[in-house]
């Protein structure tokens, strides 16, 4: 009965959606026909609202009315609130008037999705798609493209009217996901688009909720024309926040949604934790349920005796509350909160999660049969695109969606999810970036994600964008966002992010070679004599001053003009206050104050004792340093003995920034220098792991700290020097292979470490080296479980570490501490101490005030750096490079052939790409070899996956290697020229994946090329698509040899086959 009810509900939802789409399509066709018969005067808000079979929201109405008044519109509203409806209504009005609308998105996948949706509404003949390598119906009234393509079209039209430039008959441009303006790598494109857009074209800018939409609207109004702002914070489907712990799913917020649920407070968790459950946690047990009777028998006296927990105890308690994926999934199932998108910030984590729960059956029999049928159809059409290791989970209703999957497979998963045939999708955050894939629930597995520099906390904007996927309009009455307990993040941190407030849009405007060339270029040196006067007038180029006026219209400069003055004034006032207060805490000031407040006799007594105390403290600190060095030297000798044989257990220790003491049970692996691997060697040479290499003088003897590796009981790798060792034990893991003839445990663990990405977090630092940490993997998990907790190890097992020198240093330090303590007592007993203490307390209060002012000063400085206009400085630096490289003459604006090619190309470093493509060495290459060289230019960000079982990649042919080595010399000369002028645009070329591109371009099948490959399917697909995009540009570039253009066409044609060929429709 349950199966039938669920299937009926799903079919009813699909039919309702289909009826709504049919109604909309019919109403659009009817309105277009009426406008053509009676004229466009009949187009008003009521006519546009009438194409929908549901009442539209207030913010949608306000935006449509602003558009009909002829204004540009900025719309800021929550994710999944229906912003696309505004663009759709504008498209209806534009098509009915017989004019054109351009719709831009930040992602090719999103462009494909909008293309399908608009064709369903407006008909195939009215909608086109423009991508880097293909064009479908490019003269259609509605043309969908990525923002970069529109920006490149506008380069040719800067300063012209729409009718004269490339935007013939275009009345409206929609900039979807305009909050990408804050994107570090791509934000410039959105700013350029607004700056270059002809003023008679209406802009509709759709943004997720941000802190400063008024600044965005004000900027567009100033440089483009009348612009109205429409904002909404209301979601069509209300969002409820939950928090998942090991044994419960609880509301995260209180009834009013203003603060954290009391039941989630640490004190509450502490109060309901019985001593027995805490004891079992300490012993390392994972699954413990507190006996209800034991809870009930606890007296109020027991609760009142609860003490303040240390940070280490809080971490332990949180660790005991971390739920397994199955446990959180069970909570969602029991509360009818599926389907869900489950955000995990790594591909590996997504795949592992699917594998972990693939035995959980989430589909009814009829749904499972339908998935099996759809999978069979997909396999027949795209046999190489099937992700075989994901099939078992898919048939149970579980799937992964990330950049490691093929685009075709991701589209298949999206379609099944939208039809209700996948109940849980484990996805990376890229799924939150605009793809229309709403769910009933969004689960965010962690508040932080790993990046190259360590771990990064989610911003409120990131969190709300992911949470915004929860709640399906017309299906759900409420959306659920579930945050999950982790070792480092509890409900307090979750509430901090939720209540922190949204971040503002920040300008990322930077100059590029393409920008400089397209803004400055005038006549072409090759065509100078052939051009008519009219054409010359249009191609007269711009002076630097004229270009500057355009560049300085950036969003950053607009914000800066309003905010910069106030911020700098406040910063100047703060710095004056700090300077004044700093003068009141100097020794000279305190001395004058004491002379004034104390009698001459009292002052002389305290002054003498204070000077003596200062000297004794100095001696104490020197003795402490000597004691520490002797301790470390003793550990160094002991650890050398443990480099072979069994792996001893040990305890590391450190204090965090709040001075809370932490201890870490671990198993010792060995010194870093014992690893025979290039990755480790480069780490030892890198200063970033701390001053462990620096020598420290200990009473005439030199001591050099070394780095060691250990695996902790919480499955984390630790990298440390002798500084961080508390205890080493005689007991440990025996030096016995797990299988006869297999590797020893030490070698196994070393190999597991070498498979990691080596992204270490610095958790403590000292002059004797850093303490660094990195998460372990599933492979090291079982090893970490064998590390015992400290209180289960015998005191008798501790390694004796104290040398006579160390004991003498400890004794000397103790005696000196007693001497310092006695002096302090003597000072406190003096007659004038009370007045002296008041002066010292006032100095401490002033120091705290200075610290607060300095914190405010740092925040203001960061804000000023964000809004400081930097675009023009970079523009000038790049113009110096192109002048010296004879790409364009800045004075006459004459562009040379190399500049023509660079101005027309799309890429990160257009000049470098043009230099390569114009090089005669490419003319002798076969199409597949040309593809390989092009692939080496666009492989940035593509990585081998160290956790994959094989590390195989195809090697490039010797011809390709020779060409890349030759080009490397040219690259070095360009890098030198860029460095001379302060330009930091990367020049990519890398042979690592060229062989994979060459193999595909030579005709190998996908199955052959991916067999035992060390690359993810999605990575290789992305590399090949980038290569095809570059190859597709070559035939269209000016002044490129026809032989190269022909070979590029052949290579692109061969490469564009299943499973890479993506059908946009």
mmCIF file of C-alpha atoms in Angstrom, residues 438-632:
data_model
loop_
_atom_site.group_PDB
_atom_site.id
_atom_site.type_symbol
_atom_site.label_atom_id
_atom_site.label_comp_id
_atom_site.label_asym_id
_atom_site.label_seq_id
_atom_site.Cartn_x
_atom_site.Cartn_y
_atom_site.Cartn_z
ATOM 1 C CA UNK A 438 15.457 21.421 -5.152
ATOM 2 C CA UNK A 439 14.851 18.830 -2.428
ATOM 3 C CA UNK A 440 12.797 18.547 0.738
ATOM 4 C CA UNK A 441 15.961 18.596 2.851
ATOM 5 C CA UNK A 442 19.506 19.935 2.557
ATOM 6 C CA UNK A 443 22.084 18.319 4.837
ATOM 7 C CA UNK A 444 25.356 20.215 5.406
ATOM 8 C CA UNK A 445 27.870 17.697 6.747
ATOM 9 C CA UNK A 446 30.384 20.224 8.069
ATOM 10 C CA UNK A 447 30.774 23.963 8.619
ATOM 11 C CA UNK A 448 34.291 23.910 7.182
ATOM 12 C CA UNK A 449 35.905 22.558 4.037
ATOM 13 C CA UNK A 450 39.450 21.676 3.148
ATOM 14 C CA UNK A 451 41.313 23.970 0.780
ATOM 15 C CA UNK A 452 44.947 24.079 -0.341
ATOM 16 C CA UNK A 453 45.866 26.331 2.590
ATOM 17 C CA UNK A 454 44.131 24.171 5.232
ATOM 18 C CA UNK A 455 40.506 24.324 6.415
ATOM 19 C CA UNK A 456 38.152 27.166 5.617
ATOM 20 C CA UNK A 457 34.929 27.963 7.461
ATOM 21 C CA UNK A 458 31.797 28.345 5.356
ATOM 22 C CA UNK A 459 30.610 31.908 4.932
ATOM 23 C CA UNK A 460 26.974 32.723 5.746
ATOM 24 C CA UNK A 461 26.424 33.250 1.997
ATOM 25 C CA UNK A 462 27.745 29.732 1.231
ATOM 26 C CA UNK A 463 25.629 28.185 3.968
ATOM 27 C CA UNK A 464 22.389 29.905 2.944
ATOM 28 C CA UNK A 465 22.929 29.055 -0.721
ATOM 29 C CA UNK A 466 23.225 25.351 0.124
ATOM 30 C CA UNK A 467 20.387 25.434 2.650
ATOM 31 C CA UNK A 468 18.277 27.275 0.058
ATOM 32 C CA UNK A 469 18.016 24.058 -1.976
ATOM 33 C CA UNK A 470 15.585 22.763 0.681
ATOM 34 C CA UNK A 471 11.875 23.126 0.052
ATOM 35 C CA UNK A 472 10.153 22.372 -3.265
ATOM 36 C CA UNK A 473 7.653 25.008 -4.296
ATOM 37 C CA UNK A 474 4.190 23.543 -4.784
ATOM 38 C CA UNK A 475 5.243 20.222 -3.197
ATOM 39 C CA UNK A 476 6.592 20.876 0.313
ATOM 40 C CA UNK A 477 4.997 23.051 2.973
ATOM 41 C CA UNK A 478 8.365 23.467 4.695
ATOM 42 C CA UNK A 479 12.016 22.910 3.766
ATOM 43 C CA UNK A 480 14.486 21.334 6.171
ATOM 44 C CA UNK A 481 18.132 22.257 6.574
ATOM 45 C CA UNK A 482 20.087 19.821 8.716
ATOM 46 C CA UNK A 483 23.487 20.660 10.192
ATOM 47 C CA UNK A 484 25.546 17.797 11.606
ATOM 48 C CA UNK A 485 27.636 17.516 14.764
ATOM 49 C CA UNK A 486 31.343 17.159 14.001
ATOM 50 C CA UNK A 487 34.405 16.900 16.223
ATOM 51 C CA UNK A 488 35.237 20.582 15.766
ATOM 52 C CA UNK A 489 31.802 22.111 15.171
ATOM 53 C CA UNK A 490 28.741 21.957 17.337
ATOM 54 C CA UNK A 491 25.424 23.817 17.474
ATOM 55 C CA UNK A 492 27.125 26.942 18.887
ATOM 56 C CA UNK A 493 29.318 27.343 15.787
ATOM 57 C CA UNK A 494 26.336 26.641 13.518
ATOM 58 C CA UNK A 495 24.324 29.408 15.159
ATOM 59 C CA UNK A 496 27.323 31.756 14.929
ATOM 60 C CA UNK A 497 27.358 31.360 11.137
ATOM 61 C CA UNK A 498 23.566 31.573 10.782
ATOM 62 C CA UNK A 499 23.347 34.781 12.832
ATOM 63 C CA UNK A 500 26.593 36.322 11.514
ATOM 64 C CA UNK A 501 24.768 38.192 8.769
ATOM 65 C CA UNK A 502 25.277 37.981 5.027
ATOM 66 C CA UNK A 503 28.532 39.107 3.458
ATOM 67 C CA UNK A 504 28.615 41.999 0.969
ATOM 68 C CA UNK A 505 29.438 41.711 -2.703
ATOM 69 C CA UNK A 506 33.100 42.648 -3.119
ATOM 70 C CA UNK A 507 34.632 43.771 -6.403
ATOM 71 C CA UNK A 508 37.238 41.389 -7.870
ATOM 72 C CA UNK A 509 37.973 43.624 -10.857
ATOM 73 C CA UNK A 510 41.365 42.823 -12.409
ATOM 74 C CA UNK A 511 42.848 43.623 -15.800
ATOM 75 C CA UNK A 512 43.771 40.958 -18.371
ATOM 76 C CA UNK A 513 45.597 40.940 -21.708
ATOM 77 C CA UNK A 514 42.262 40.547 -23.502
ATOM 78 C CA UNK A 515 40.790 43.553 -21.708
ATOM 79 C CA UNK A 516 43.771 45.816 -22.382
ATOM 80 C CA UNK A 517 44.065 44.840 -26.048
ATOM 81 C CA UNK A 518 40.351 45.154 -26.785
ATOM 82 C CA UNK A 519 40.058 48.541 -25.076
ATOM 83 C CA UNK A 520 43.193 50.095 -26.586
ATOM 84 C CA UNK A 521 43.410 48.476 -30.038
ATOM 85 C CA UNK A 522 42.916 50.697 -33.051
ATOM 86 C CA UNK A 523 43.958 50.021 -36.638
ATOM 87 C CA UNK A 524 45.653 46.758 -37.592
ATOM 88 C CA UNK A 525 49.163 46.950 -38.949
ATOM 89 C CA UNK A 526 48.308 44.347 -41.621
ATOM 90 C CA UNK A 527 45.169 46.129 -42.912
ATOM 91 C CA UNK A 528 46.118 49.755 -42.489
ATOM 92 C CA UNK A 529 46.016 50.680 -46.172
ATOM 93 C CA UNK A 530 42.780 48.853 -46.986
ATOM 94 C CA UNK A 531 40.378 50.345 -44.472
ATOM 95 C CA UNK A 532 37.877 53.016 -45.386
ATOM 96 C CA UNK A 533 37.693 56.219 -43.400
ATOM 97 C CA UNK A 534 34.474 55.140 -41.704
ATOM 98 C CA UNK A 535 35.938 51.898 -40.454
ATOM 99 C CA UNK A 536 39.086 53.704 -39.312
ATOM 100 C CA UNK A 537 36.945 56.013 -37.244
ATOM 101 C CA UNK A 538 35.426 53.068 -35.445
ATOM 102 C CA UNK A 539 38.842 51.455 -34.967
ATOM 103 C CA UNK A 540 40.711 54.517 -33.871
ATOM 104 C CA UNK A 541 41.397 52.867 -30.523
ATOM 105 C CA UNK A 542 41.470 54.584 -27.148
ATOM 106 C CA UNK A 543 44.085 56.565 -25.357
ATOM 107 C CA UNK A 544 45.143 55.437 -21.905
ATOM 108 C CA UNK A 545 43.104 58.257 -20.406
ATOM 109 C CA UNK A 546 39.950 57.122 -22.233
ATOM 110 C CA UNK A 547 40.561 53.524 -21.152
ATOM 111 C CA UNK A 548 41.081 54.700 -17.589
ATOM 112 C CA UNK A 549 37.619 56.279 -17.510
ATOM 113 C CA UNK A 550 36.128 52.885 -18.411
ATOM 114 C CA UNK A 551 38.259 50.879 -15.983
ATOM 115 C CA UNK A 552 37.526 53.251 -13.119
ATOM 116 C CA UNK A 553 33.804 52.593 -13.514
ATOM 117 C CA UNK A 554 34.301 49.293 -11.678
ATOM 118 C CA UNK A 555 32.028 48.323 -8.788
ATOM 119 C CA UNK A 556 35.000 48.485 -6.414
ATOM 120 C CA UNK A 557 35.678 52.112 -7.279
ATOM 121 C CA UNK A 558 32.005 52.996 -6.814
ATOM 122 C CA UNK A 559 31.903 51.395 -3.357
ATOM 123 C CA UNK A 560 35.264 52.921 -2.570
ATOM 124 C CA UNK A 561 34.115 56.430 -3.346
ATOM 125 C CA UNK A 562 31.306 56.114 -0.787
ATOM 126 C CA UNK A 563 32.987 54.013 1.891
ATOM 127 C CA UNK A 564 36.687 54.773 1.548
ATOM 128 C CA UNK A 565 36.585 58.318 2.914
ATOM 129 C CA UNK A 566 34.622 57.374 6.051
ATOM 130 C CA UNK A 567 36.758 54.281 6.677
ATOM 131 C CA UNK A 568 40.043 56.165 6.291
ATOM 132 C CA UNK A 569 38.842 58.930 8.619
ATOM 133 C CA UNK A 570 37.911 56.404 11.298
ATOM 134 C CA UNK A 571 41.188 54.525 10.818
ATOM 135 C CA UNK A 572 43.163 57.746 11.228
ATOM 136 C CA UNK A 573 41.242 58.574 14.422
ATOM 137 C CA UNK A 574 41.874 55.075 15.831
ATOM 138 C CA UNK A 575 45.590 55.231 15.059
ATOM 139 C CA UNK A 576 45.847 58.564 16.875
ATOM 140 C CA UNK A 577 44.074 57.053 19.899
ATOM 141 C CA UNK A 578 46.415 54.036 19.848
ATOM 142 C CA UNK A 579 49.455 56.317 19.647
ATOM 143 C CA UNK A 580 48.226 58.391 22.596
ATOM 144 C CA UNK A 581 47.324 55.366 24.749
ATOM 145 C CA UNK A 582 50.605 53.605 23.908
ATOM 146 C CA UNK A 583 52.508 56.505 25.421
ATOM 147 C CA UNK A 584 50.651 55.852 28.711
ATOM 148 C CA UNK A 585 51.936 52.286 29.124
ATOM 149 C CA UNK A 586 55.651 52.869 28.572
ATOM 150 C CA UNK A 587 58.076 52.220 31.419
ATOM 151 C CA UNK A 588 58.967 55.922 31.458
ATOM 152 C CA UNK A 589 55.322 56.961 31.883
ATOM 153 C CA UNK A 590 54.736 54.401 34.654
ATOM 154 C CA UNK A 591 57.916 55.581 36.375
ATOM 155 C CA UNK A 592 56.725 59.229 36.290
ATOM 156 C CA UNK A 593 53.304 58.169 37.569
ATOM 157 C CA UNK A 594 54.858 56.256 40.460
ATOM 158 C CA UNK A 595 57.065 59.223 41.417
ATOM 159 C CA UNK A 596 53.962 61.403 41.475
ATOM 160 C CA UNK A 597 51.638 59.051 43.408
ATOM 161 C CA UNK A 598 54.132 57.478 45.862
ATOM 162 C CA UNK A 599 56.250 59.022 48.598
ATOM 163 C CA UNK A 600 59.948 59.306 47.846
ATOM 164 C CA UNK A 601 60.781 56.538 50.305
ATOM 165 C CA UNK A 602 58.086 54.136 48.990
ATOM 166 C CA UNK A 603 59.075 54.837 45.395
ATOM 167 C CA UNK A 604 62.762 54.101 46.073
ATOM 168 C CA UNK A 605 61.929 50.797 47.810
ATOM 169 C CA UNK A 606 59.538 49.515 45.107
ATOM 170 C CA UNK A 607 61.768 50.730 42.275
ATOM 171 C CA UNK A 608 64.750 48.841 43.658
ATOM 172 C CA UNK A 609 62.743 45.646 44.137
ATOM 173 C CA UNK A 610 61.137 45.927 40.657
ATOM 174 C CA UNK A 611 64.528 46.218 38.957
ATOM 175 C CA UNK A 612 65.741 43.215 40.892
ATOM 176 C CA UNK A 613 62.580 41.273 39.901
ATOM 177 C CA UNK A 614 63.186 42.111 36.249
ATOM 178 C CA UNK A 615 66.716 40.670 36.422
ATOM 179 C CA UNK A 616 65.572 37.515 38.215
ATOM 180 C CA UNK A 617 62.765 36.966 35.641
ATOM 181 C CA UNK A 618 65.311 37.244 32.854
ATOM 182 C CA UNK A 619 67.461 34.544 34.499
ATOM 183 C CA UNK A 620 64.350 32.378 35.022
ATOM 184 C CA UNK A 621 63.421 32.617 31.328
ATOM 185 C CA UNK A 622 66.942 31.692 30.254
ATOM 186 C CA UNK A 623 66.897 28.662 32.562
ATOM 187 C CA UNK A 624 63.477 27.655 31.214
ATOM 188 C CA UNK A 625 64.802 27.805 27.667
ATOM 189 C CA UNK A 626 67.815 25.708 28.637
ATOM 190 C CA UNK A 627 65.514 23.160 30.350
ATOM 191 C CA UNK A 628 63.349 22.942 27.225
ATOM 192 C CA UNK A 629 66.350 22.390 24.953
ATOM 193 C CA UNK A 630 67.736 19.665 27.206
ATOM 194 C CA UNK A 631 64.310 17.977 27.200
ATOM 195 C CA UNK A 632 64.141 18.080 23.403
#
